[in-house]
Amino acid sequence: MKVKGLRWMVIGLIMLITIINYLDRGTLNYMWVANIDYHLVSEADASADKGNHAVLAGEQYILTAANGNRDSVSVANVQMKEKNGVTFVTNREGIAIDLGLIDRNDPDASQKAKDILGLITIFFMIAYGISQLVSGKLYDKIGCRKGFFWSVLVWGRQMH
């Protein structure tokens, strides 16, 4: 039984897997560290501001994102800056801070975060290159069909 267009469906699936793989690898870079600016407003003006805004409440800033998410951050954990006469509260966020790899109050935090991400990327690329050599030799010996079958099987077992 022949399925019409099977070859193109398989090529499409391989392309989709490749796209997902590259998006997945890029996720770490996007989530690593981000400096999020919040417009500092008074409590009376908070309801009118639809963008990211911050309200000082005692020793805490109540940070409200444009999508409505709220977070409470200590005054000591944010940085203040002024642009064109407007005051902004800058909150460092990201998984590097959440994992405790860098301290959000460290003035060199951005550079340290870049250095750690660079090391992670280098080791990933070395492992990626080695795996390409190994899988290439394996595919040459057993063929593409069996090689893809075993790759998907091994990859699927790693995800569980």
PDB file of N, CA and C in Angstrom, residues 5-94:
ATOM      1  N   GLY A   5       2.273  11.089  -1.242  1.00  0.00           N
ATOM      2  CA  GLY A   5       2.915  12.222  -0.569  1.00  0.00           C
ATOM      3  C   GLY A   5       3.592  11.880   0.745  1.00  0.00           C
ATOM      4  N   LEU A   6       3.813  10.594   1.018  1.00  0.00           N
ATOM      5  CA  LEU A   6       4.431  10.174   2.283  1.00  0.00           C
ATOM      6  C   LEU A   6       5.819  10.791   2.451  1.00  0.00           C
ATOM      7  N   ARG A   7       6.595  10.797   1.377  1.00  0.00           N
ATOM      8  CA  ARG A   7       7.950  11.342   1.448  1.00  0.00           C
ATOM      9  C   ARG A   7       7.918  12.803   1.889  1.00  0.00           C
ATOM     10  N   TRP A   8       6.988  13.582   1.346  1.00  0.00           N
ATOM     11  CA  TRP A   8       6.904  15.002   1.700  1.00  0.00           C
ATOM     12  C   TRP A   8       6.395  15.187   3.131  1.00  0.00           C
ATOM     13  N   MET A   9       5.529  14.287   3.582  1.00  0.00           N
ATOM     14  CA  MET A   9       5.078  14.363   4.983  1.00  0.00           C
ATOM     15  C   MET A   9       6.237  14.090   5.931  1.00  0.00           C
ATOM     16  N   VAL A  10       7.067  13.107   5.599  1.00  0.00           N
ATOM     17  CA  VAL A  10       8.230  12.794   6.439  1.00  0.00           C
ATOM     18  C   VAL A  10       9.206  13.965   6.440  1.00  0.00           C
ATOM     19  N   ILE A  11       9.466  14.545   5.274  1.00  0.00           N
ATOM     20  CA  ILE A  11      10.355  15.712   5.194  1.00  0.00           C
ATOM     21  C   ILE A  11       9.775  16.866   6.015  1.00  0.00           C
ATOM     22  N   GLY A  12       8.471  17.064   5.935  1.00  0.00           N
ATOM     23  CA  GLY A  12       7.822  18.114   6.730  1.00  0.00           C
ATOM     24  C   GLY A  12       7.965  17.868   8.227  1.00  0.00           C
ATOM     25  N   LEU A  13       7.810  16.618   8.657  1.00  0.00           N
ATOM     26  CA  LEU A  13       7.974  16.285  10.074  1.00  0.00           C
ATOM     27  C   LEU A  13       9.416  16.502  10.536  1.00  0.00           C
ATOM     28  N   ILE A  14      10.374  16.131   9.694  1.00  0.00           N
ATOM     29  CA  ILE A  14      11.781  16.369  10.038  1.00  0.00           C
ATOM     30  C   ILE A  14      12.042  17.868  10.168  1.00  0.00           C
ATOM     31  N   MET A  15      11.467  18.656   9.254  1.00  0.00           N
ATOM     32  CA  MET A  15      11.628  20.104   9.328  1.00  0.00           C
ATOM     33  C   MET A  15      10.997  20.647  10.613  1.00  0.00           C
ATOM     34  N   LEU A  16       9.821  20.155  10.979  1.00  0.00           N
ATOM     35  CA  LEU A  16       9.152  20.593  12.195  1.00  0.00           C
ATOM     36  C   LEU A  16       9.970  20.243  13.436  1.00  0.00           C
ATOM     37  N   ILE A  17      10.529  19.032  13.467  1.00  0.00           N
ATOM     38  CA  ILE A  17      11.372  18.624  14.592  1.00  0.00           C
ATOM     39  C   ILE A  17      12.592  19.529  14.696  1.00  0.00           C
ATOM     40  N   THR A  18      13.182  19.882  13.559  1.00  0.00           N
ATOM     41  CA  THR A  18      14.356  20.756  13.559  1.00  0.00           C
ATOM     42  C   THR A  18      14.003  22.141  14.090  1.00  0.00           C
ATOM     43  N   ILE A  19      12.876  22.679  13.669  1.00  0.00           N
ATOM     44  CA  ILE A  19      12.448  23.998  14.140  1.00  0.00           C
ATOM     45  C   ILE A  19      12.208  23.967  15.645  1.00  0.00           C
ATOM     46  N   ILE A  20      11.520  22.959  16.132  1.00  0.00           N
ATOM     47  CA  ILE A  20      11.262  22.838  17.570  1.00  0.00           C
ATOM     48  C   ILE A  20      12.568  22.710  18.339  1.00  0.00           C
ATOM     49  N   ASN A  21      13.516  21.950  17.806  1.00  0.00           N
ATOM     50  CA  ASN A  21      14.816  21.780  18.453  1.00  0.00           C
ATOM     51  C   ASN A  21      15.531  23.126  18.598  1.00  0.00           C
ATOM     52  N   TYR A  22      15.571  23.928  17.526  1.00  0.00           N
ATOM     53  CA  TYR A  22      16.257  25.211  17.590  1.00  0.00           C
ATOM     54  C   TYR A  22      15.526  26.199  18.500  1.00  0.00           C
ATOM     55  N   LEU A  23      14.202  26.198  18.486  1.00  0.00           N
ATOM     56  CA  LEU A  23      13.452  27.062  19.407  1.00  0.00           C
ATOM     57  C   LEU A  23      13.699  26.654  20.854  1.00  0.00           C
ATOM     58  N   ASP A  24      13.743  25.360  21.092  1.00  0.00           N
ATOM     59  CA  ASP A  24      13.986  24.846  22.436  1.00  0.00           C
ATOM     60  C   ASP A  24      15.361  25.268  22.932  1.00  0.00           C
ATOM     61  N   ARG A  25      16.367  25.192  22.067  1.00  0.00           N
ATOM     62  CA  ARG A  25      17.721  25.598  22.465  1.00  0.00           C
ATOM     63  C   ARG A  25      17.799  27.096  22.726  1.00  0.00           C
ATOM     64  N   GLY A  26      17.046  27.888  21.997  1.00  0.00           N
ATOM     65  CA  GLY A  26      17.080  29.334  22.186  1.00  0.00           C
ATOM     66  C   GLY A  26      16.374  29.806  23.442  1.00  0.00           C
ATOM     67  N   THR A  27      15.526  28.965  24.008  1.00  0.00           N
ATOM     68  CA  THR A  27      14.739  29.354  25.180  1.00  0.00           C
ATOM     69  C   THR A  27      15.619  29.769  26.350  1.00  0.00           C
ATOM     70  N   LEU A  28      16.719  29.071  26.562  1.00  0.00           N
ATOM     71  CA  LEU A  28      17.611  29.406  27.672  1.00  0.00           C
ATOM     72  C   LEU A  28      18.123  30.832  27.532  1.00  0.00           C
ATOM     73  N   ASN A  29      18.489  31.236  26.336  1.00  0.00           N
ATOM     74  CA  ASN A  29      18.979  32.602  26.119  1.00  0.00           C
ATOM     75  C   ASN A  29      17.911  33.644  26.425  1.00  0.00           C
ATOM     76  N   TYR A  30      16.669  33.347  26.058  1.00  0.00           N
ATOM     77  CA  TYR A  30      15.595  34.310  26.262  1.00  0.00           C
ATOM     78  C   TYR A  30      15.236  34.462  27.737  1.00  0.00           C
ATOM     79  N   MET A  31      15.360  33.385  28.484  1.00  0.00           N
ATOM     80  CA  MET A  31      14.930  33.396  29.881  1.00  0.00           C
ATOM     81  C   MET A  31      16.073  33.647  30.866  1.00  0.00           C
ATOM     82  N   TRP A  32      17.297  33.762  30.407  1.00  0.00           N
ATOM     83  CA  TRP A  32      18.459  33.812  31.288  1.00  0.00           C
ATOM     84  C   TRP A  32      18.390  34.996  32.245  1.00  0.00           C
ATOM     85  N   VAL A  33      18.488  36.212  31.745  1.00  0.00           N
ATOM     86  CA  VAL A  33      18.387  37.417  32.574  1.00  0.00           C
ATOM     87  C   VAL A  33      17.707  38.499  31.750  1.00  0.00           C
ATOM     88  N   ALA A  34      16.826  39.201  32.383  1.00  0.00           N
ATOM     89  CA  ALA A  34      16.165  40.321  31.729  1.00  0.00           C
ATOM     90  C   ALA A  34      16.053  41.480  32.710  1.00  0.00           C
ATOM     91  N   ASN A  35      16.317  42.668  32.245  1.00  0.00           N
ATOM     92  CA  ASN A  35      16.101  43.869  33.044  1.00  0.00           C
ATOM     93  C   ASN A  35      14.768  44.460  32.602  1.00  0.00           C
ATOM     94  N   ILE A  36      13.770  44.373  33.478  1.00  0.00           N
ATOM     95  CA  ILE A  36      12.426  44.832  33.151  1.00  0.00           C
ATOM     96  C   ILE A  36      12.212  46.201  33.795  1.00  0.00           C
ATOM     97  N   ASP A  37      11.848  47.182  32.980  1.00  0.00           N
ATOM     98  CA  ASP A  37      11.588  48.537  33.479  1.00  0.00           C
ATOM     99  C   ASP A  37      10.110  48.711  33.792  1.00  0.00           C
ATOM    100  N   TYR A  38       9.847  49.318  34.945  1.00  0.00           N
ATOM    101  CA  TYR A  38       8.492  49.640  35.379  1.00  0.00           C
ATOM    102  C   TYR A  38       8.425  51.137  35.632  1.00  0.00           C
ATOM    103  N   HIS A  39       7.464  51.793  35.036  1.00  0.00           N
ATOM    104  CA  HIS A  39       7.249  53.225  35.213  1.00  0.00           C
ATOM    105  C   HIS A  39       6.777  53.472  36.642  1.00  0.00           C
ATOM    106  N   LEU A  40       7.492  54.321  37.400  1.00  0.00           N
ATOM    107  CA  LEU A  40       7.126  54.603  38.786  1.00  0.00           C
ATOM    108  C   LEU A  40       5.971  55.595  38.807  1.00  0.00           C
ATOM    109  N   VAL A  41       4.855  55.188  39.407  1.00  0.00           N
ATOM    110  CA  VAL A  41       3.670  56.031  39.488  1.00  0.00           C
ATOM    111  C   VAL A  41       3.183  56.081  40.931  1.00  0.00           C
ATOM    112  N   SER A  42       2.335  57.045  41.213  1.00  0.00           N
ATOM    113  CA  SER A  42       1.721  57.102  42.537  1.00  0.00           C
ATOM    114  C   SER A  42       0.569  56.100  42.578  1.00  0.00           C
ATOM    115  N   GLU A  43       0.090  55.827  43.780  1.00  0.00           N
ATOM    116  CA  GLU A  43      -0.999  54.855  43.919  1.00  0.00           C
ATOM    117  C   GLU A  43      -2.261  55.336  43.200  1.00  0.00           C
ATOM    118  N   ALA A  44      -2.477  56.639  43.176  1.00  0.00           N
ATOM    119  CA  ALA A  44      -3.659  57.194  42.512  1.00  0.00           C
ATOM    120  C   ALA A  44      -3.592  57.012  40.998  1.00  0.00           C
ATOM    121  N   ASP A  45      -2.385  57.087  40.435  1.00  0.00           N
ATOM    122  CA  ASP A  45      -2.219  56.968  38.978  1.00  0.00           C
ATOM    123  C   ASP A  45      -2.092  55.520  38.502  1.00  0.00           C
ATOM    124  N   ALA A  46      -1.972  54.567  39.430  1.00  0.00           N
ATOM    125  CA  ALA A  46      -1.708  53.177  39.065  1.00  0.00           C
ATOM    126  C   ALA A  46      -2.811  52.569  38.210  1.00  0.00           C
ATOM    127  N   SER A  47      -4.054  52.876  38.485  1.00  0.00           N
ATOM    128  CA  SER A  47      -5.153  52.265  37.733  1.00  0.00           C
ATOM    129  C   SER A  47      -5.242  52.804  36.308  1.00  0.00           C
ATOM    130  N   ALA A  48      -4.739  54.018  36.082  1.00  0.00           N
ATOM    131  CA  ALA A  48      -4.797  54.608  34.752  1.00  0.00           C
ATOM    132  C   ALA A  48      -3.666  54.133  33.849  1.00  0.00           C
ATOM    133  N   ASP A  49      -2.538  53.680  34.439  1.00  0.00           N
ATOM    134  CA  ASP A  49      -1.375  53.253  33.658  1.00  0.00           C
ATOM    135  C   ASP A  49      -1.578  51.826  33.166  1.00  0.00           C
ATOM    136  N   LYS A  50      -1.614  51.630  31.856  1.00  0.00           N
ATOM    137  CA  LYS A  50      -1.861  50.310  31.267  1.00  0.00           C
ATOM    138  C   LYS A  50      -0.567  49.536  30.992  1.00  0.00           C
ATOM    139  N   GLY A  51       0.591  50.204  31.026  1.00  0.00           N
ATOM    140  CA  GLY A  51       1.865  49.532  30.776  1.00  0.00           C
ATOM    141  C   GLY A  51       2.449  48.983  32.063  1.00  0.00           C
ATOM    142  N   ASN A  52       3.721  48.602  32.009  1.00  0.00           N
ATOM    143  CA  ASN A  52       4.417  48.168  33.209  1.00  0.00           C
ATOM    144  C   ASN A  52       4.551  49.356  34.149  1.00  0.00           C
ATOM    145  N   HIS A  53       4.093  49.184  35.388  1.00  0.00           N
ATOM    146  CA  HIS A  53       4.231  50.285  36.338  1.00  0.00           C
ATOM    147  C   HIS A  53       4.512  49.750  37.735  1.00  0.00           C
ATOM    148  N   ALA A  54       5.109  50.622  38.557  1.00  0.00           N
ATOM    149  CA  ALA A  54       5.486  50.266  39.927  1.00  0.00           C
ATOM    150  C   ALA A  54       4.910  51.300  40.876  1.00  0.00           C
ATOM    151  N   VAL A  55       4.486  50.811  42.059  1.00  0.00           N
ATOM    152  CA  VAL A  55       3.962  51.679  43.114  1.00  0.00           C
ATOM    153  C   VAL A  55       4.741  51.351  44.383  1.00  0.00           C
ATOM    154  N   LEU A  56       5.235  52.395  45.050  1.00  0.00           N
ATOM    155  CA  LEU A  56       5.958  52.204  46.302  1.00  0.00           C
ATOM    156  C   LEU A  56       4.954  52.020  47.430  1.00  0.00           C
ATOM    157  N   ALA A  57       5.114  50.909  48.169  1.00  0.00           N
ATOM    158  CA  ALA A  57       4.231  50.608  49.297  1.00  0.00           C
ATOM    159  C   ALA A  57       5.123  50.216  50.483  1.00  0.00           C
ATOM    160  N   GLY A  58       5.505  51.190  51.273  1.00  0.00           N
ATOM    161  CA  GLY A  58       6.394  50.934  52.409  1.00  0.00           C
ATOM    162  C   GLY A  58       7.791  50.609  51.931  1.00  0.00           C
ATOM    163  N   GLU A  59       8.291  49.432  52.282  1.00  0.00           N
ATOM    164  CA  GLU A  59       9.626  48.988  51.876  1.00  0.00           C
ATOM    165  C   GLU A  59       9.569  48.052  50.660  1.00  0.00           C
ATOM    166  N   GLN A  60       8.440  48.043  49.970  1.00  0.00           N
ATOM    167  CA  GLN A  60       8.237  47.166  48.819  1.00  0.00           C
ATOM    168  C   GLN A  60       7.764  47.980  47.622  1.00  0.00           C
ATOM    169  N   TYR A  61       8.113  47.503  46.451  1.00  0.00           N
ATOM    170  CA  TYR A  61       7.511  48.013  45.227  1.00  0.00           C
ATOM    171  C   TYR A  61       6.527  46.961  44.744  1.00  0.00           C
ATOM    172  N   ILE A  62       5.323  47.404  44.432  1.00  0.00           N
ATOM    173  CA  ILE A  62       4.335  46.531  43.802  1.00  0.00           C
ATOM    174  C   ILE A  62       4.501  46.735  42.300  1.00  0.00           C
ATOM    175  N   LEU A  63       5.027  45.704  41.631  1.00  0.00           N
ATOM    176  CA  LEU A  63       5.289  45.778  40.192  1.00  0.00           C
ATOM    177  C   LEU A  63       4.137  45.125  39.451  1.00  0.00           C
ATOM    178  N   THR A  64       3.545  45.865  38.540  1.00  0.00           N
ATOM    179  CA  THR A  64       2.433  45.355  37.750  1.00  0.00           C
ATOM    180  C   THR A  64       2.832  45.380  36.285  1.00  0.00           C
ATOM    181  N   ALA A  65       2.809  44.210  35.666  1.00  0.00           N
ATOM    182  CA  ALA A  65       3.145  44.107  34.246  1.00  0.00           C
ATOM    183  C   ALA A  65       1.947  44.530  33.404  1.00  0.00           C
ATOM    184  N   ALA A  66       2.198  44.796  32.138  1.00  0.00           N
ATOM    185  CA  ALA A  66       1.144  45.224  31.225  1.00  0.00           C
ATOM    186  C   ALA A  66       0.043  44.177  31.105  1.00  0.00           C
ATOM    187  N   ASN A  67       0.383  42.897  31.300  1.00  0.00           N
ATOM    188  CA  ASN A  67      -0.623  41.842  31.201  1.00  0.00           C
ATOM    189  C   ASN A  67      -1.402  41.644  32.499  1.00  0.00           C
ATOM    190  N   GLY A  68      -1.086  42.435  33.545  1.00  0.00           N
ATOM    191  CA  GLY A  68      -1.818  42.370  34.803  1.00  0.00           C
ATOM    192  C   GLY A  68      -1.137  41.567  35.891  1.00  0.00           C
ATOM    193  N   ASN A  69      -0.067  40.848  35.571  1.00  0.00           N
ATOM    194  CA  ASN A  69       0.655  40.089  36.594  1.00  0.00           C
ATOM    195  C   ASN A  69       1.294  41.036  37.598  1.00  0.00           C
ATOM    196  N   ARG A  70       1.175  40.696  38.884  1.00  0.00           N
ATOM    197  CA  ARG A  70       1.718  41.546  39.943  1.00  0.00           C
ATOM    198  C   ARG A  70       2.795  40.798  40.702  1.00  0.00           C
ATOM    199  N   ASP A  71       3.775  41.574  41.177  1.00  0.00           N
ATOM    200  CA  ASP A  71       4.865  41.015  41.961  1.00  0.00           C
ATOM    201  C   ASP A  71       5.269  42.061  42.990  1.00  0.00           C
ATOM    202  N   SER A  72       5.695  41.594  44.139  1.00  0.00           N
ATOM    203  CA  SER A  72       6.148  42.480  45.199  1.00  0.00           C
ATOM    204  C   SER A  72       7.644  42.271  45.391  1.00  0.00           C
ATOM    205  N   VAL A  73       8.415  43.355  45.296  1.00  0.00           N
ATOM    206  CA  VAL A  73       9.871  43.267  45.373  1.00  0.00           C
ATOM    207  C   VAL A  73      10.372  44.293  46.376  1.00  0.00           C
ATOM    208  N   SER A  74      11.340  43.874  47.175  1.00  0.00           N
ATOM    209  CA  SER A  74      11.939  44.762  48.164  1.00  0.00           C
ATOM    210  C   SER A  74      12.622  45.951  47.483  1.00  0.00           C
ATOM    211  N   VAL A  75      12.606  47.090  48.151  1.00  0.00           N
ATOM    212  CA  VAL A  75      13.242  48.297  47.628  1.00  0.00           C
ATOM    213  C   VAL A  75      14.724  48.044  47.352  1.00  0.00           C
ATOM    214  N   ALA A  76      15.361  47.213  48.174  1.00  0.00           N
ATOM    215  CA  ALA A  76      16.783  46.929  48.024  1.00  0.00           C
ATOM    216  C   ALA A  76      17.093  46.077  46.793  1.00  0.00           C
ATOM    217  N   ASN A  77      16.095  45.409  46.237  1.00  0.00           N
ATOM    218  CA  ASN A  77      16.332  44.489  45.116  1.00  0.00           C
ATOM    219  C   ASN A  77      16.066  45.087  43.744  1.00  0.00           C
ATOM    220  N   VAL A  78      15.829  46.374  43.668  1.00  0.00           N
ATOM    221  CA  VAL A  78      15.596  47.015  42.370  1.00  0.00           C
ATOM    222  C   VAL A  78      16.578  48.162  42.192  1.00  0.00           C
ATOM    223  N   GLN A  79      16.693  48.627  40.974  1.00  0.00           N
ATOM    224  CA  GLN A  79      17.522  49.786  40.669  1.00  0.00           C
ATOM    225  C   GLN A  79      16.623  50.879  40.119  1.00  0.00           C
ATOM    226  N   MET A  80      16.980  52.102  40.437  1.00  0.00           N
ATOM    227  CA  MET A  80      16.213  53.247  39.949  1.00  0.00           C
ATOM    228  C   MET A  80      16.988  53.899  38.805  1.00  0.00           C
ATOM    229  N   LYS A  81      16.266  54.386  37.821  1.00  0.00           N
ATOM    230  CA  LYS A  81      16.903  55.166  36.762  1.00  0.00           C
ATOM    231  C   LYS A  81      15.906  56.171  36.225  1.00  0.00           C
ATOM    232  N   GLU A  82      16.452  57.181  35.589  1.00  0.00           N
ATOM    233  CA  GLU A  82      15.605  58.244  35.074  1.00  0.00           C
ATOM    234  C   GLU A  82      15.894  58.430  33.594  1.00  0.00           C
ATOM    235  N   LYS A  83      14.819  58.502  32.805  1.00  0.00           N
ATOM    236  CA  LYS A  83      14.926  58.751  31.367  1.00  0.00           C
ATOM    237  C   LYS A  83      13.970  59.877  31.015  1.00  0.00           C
ATOM    238  N   ASN A  84      14.499  60.933  30.454  1.00  0.00           N
ATOM    239  CA  ASN A  84      13.677  62.083  30.003  1.00  0.00           C
ATOM    240  C   ASN A  84      12.748  62.583  31.098  1.00  0.00           C
ATOM    241  N   GLY A  85      13.244  62.648  32.318  1.00  0.00           N
ATOM    242  CA  GLY A  85      12.455  63.163  33.436  1.00  0.00           C
ATOM    243  C   GLY A  85      11.448  62.182  34.013  1.00  0.00           C
ATOM    244  N   VAL A  86      11.430  60.951  33.522  1.00  0.00           N
ATOM    245  CA  VAL A  86      10.517  59.932  34.024  1.00  0.00           C
ATOM    246  C   VAL A  86      11.332  58.919  34.821  1.00  0.00           C
ATOM    247  N   THR A  87      10.845  58.575  36.012  1.00  0.00           N
ATOM    248  CA  THR A  87      11.554  57.621  36.864  1.00  0.00           C
ATOM    249  C   THR A  87      11.070  56.205  36.582  1.00  0.00           C
ATOM    250  N   PHE A  88      12.049  55.291  36.459  1.00  0.00           N
ATOM    251  CA  PHE A  88      11.757  53.885  36.226  1.00  0.00           C
ATOM    252  C   PHE A  88      12.377  53.046  37.329  1.00  0.00           C
ATOM    253  N   VAL A  89      11.685  52.001  37.688  1.00  0.00           N
ATOM    254  CA  VAL A  89      12.196  50.994  38.609  1.00  0.00           C
ATOM    255  C   VAL A  89      12.602  49.814  37.727  1.00  0.00           C
ATOM    256  N   THR A  90      13.867  49.394  37.816  1.00  0.00           N
ATOM    257  CA  THR A  90      14.361  48.282  37.000  1.00  0.00           C
ATOM    258  C   THR A  90      14.514  47.057  37.883  1.00  0.00           C
ATOM    259  N   ASN A  91      13.823  46.007  37.512  1.00  0.00           N
ATOM    260  CA  ASN A  91      13.865  44.745  38.242  1.00  0.00           C
ATOM    261  C   ASN A  91      14.571  43.711  37.380  1.00  0.00           C
ATOM    262  N   ARG A  92      15.615  43.120  37.930  1.00  0.00           N
ATOM    263  CA  ARG A  92      16.298  42.041  37.218  1.00  0.00           C
ATOM    264  C   ARG A  92      15.534  40.744  37.474  1.00  0.00           C
ATOM    265  N   GLU A  93      15.207  40.073  36.381  1.00  0.00           N
ATOM    266  CA  GLU A  93      14.461  38.826  36.464  1.00  0.00           C
ATOM    267  C   GLU A  93      15.115  37.797  35.560  1.00  0.00           C
ATOM    268  N   GLY A  94      14.805  36.550  35.762  1.00  0.00           N
ATOM    269  CA  GLY A  94      15.302  35.490  34.891  1.00  0.00           C
ATOM    270  C   GLY A  94      15.728  34.281  35.687  1.00  0.00           C
TER     271      GLY A  94
END
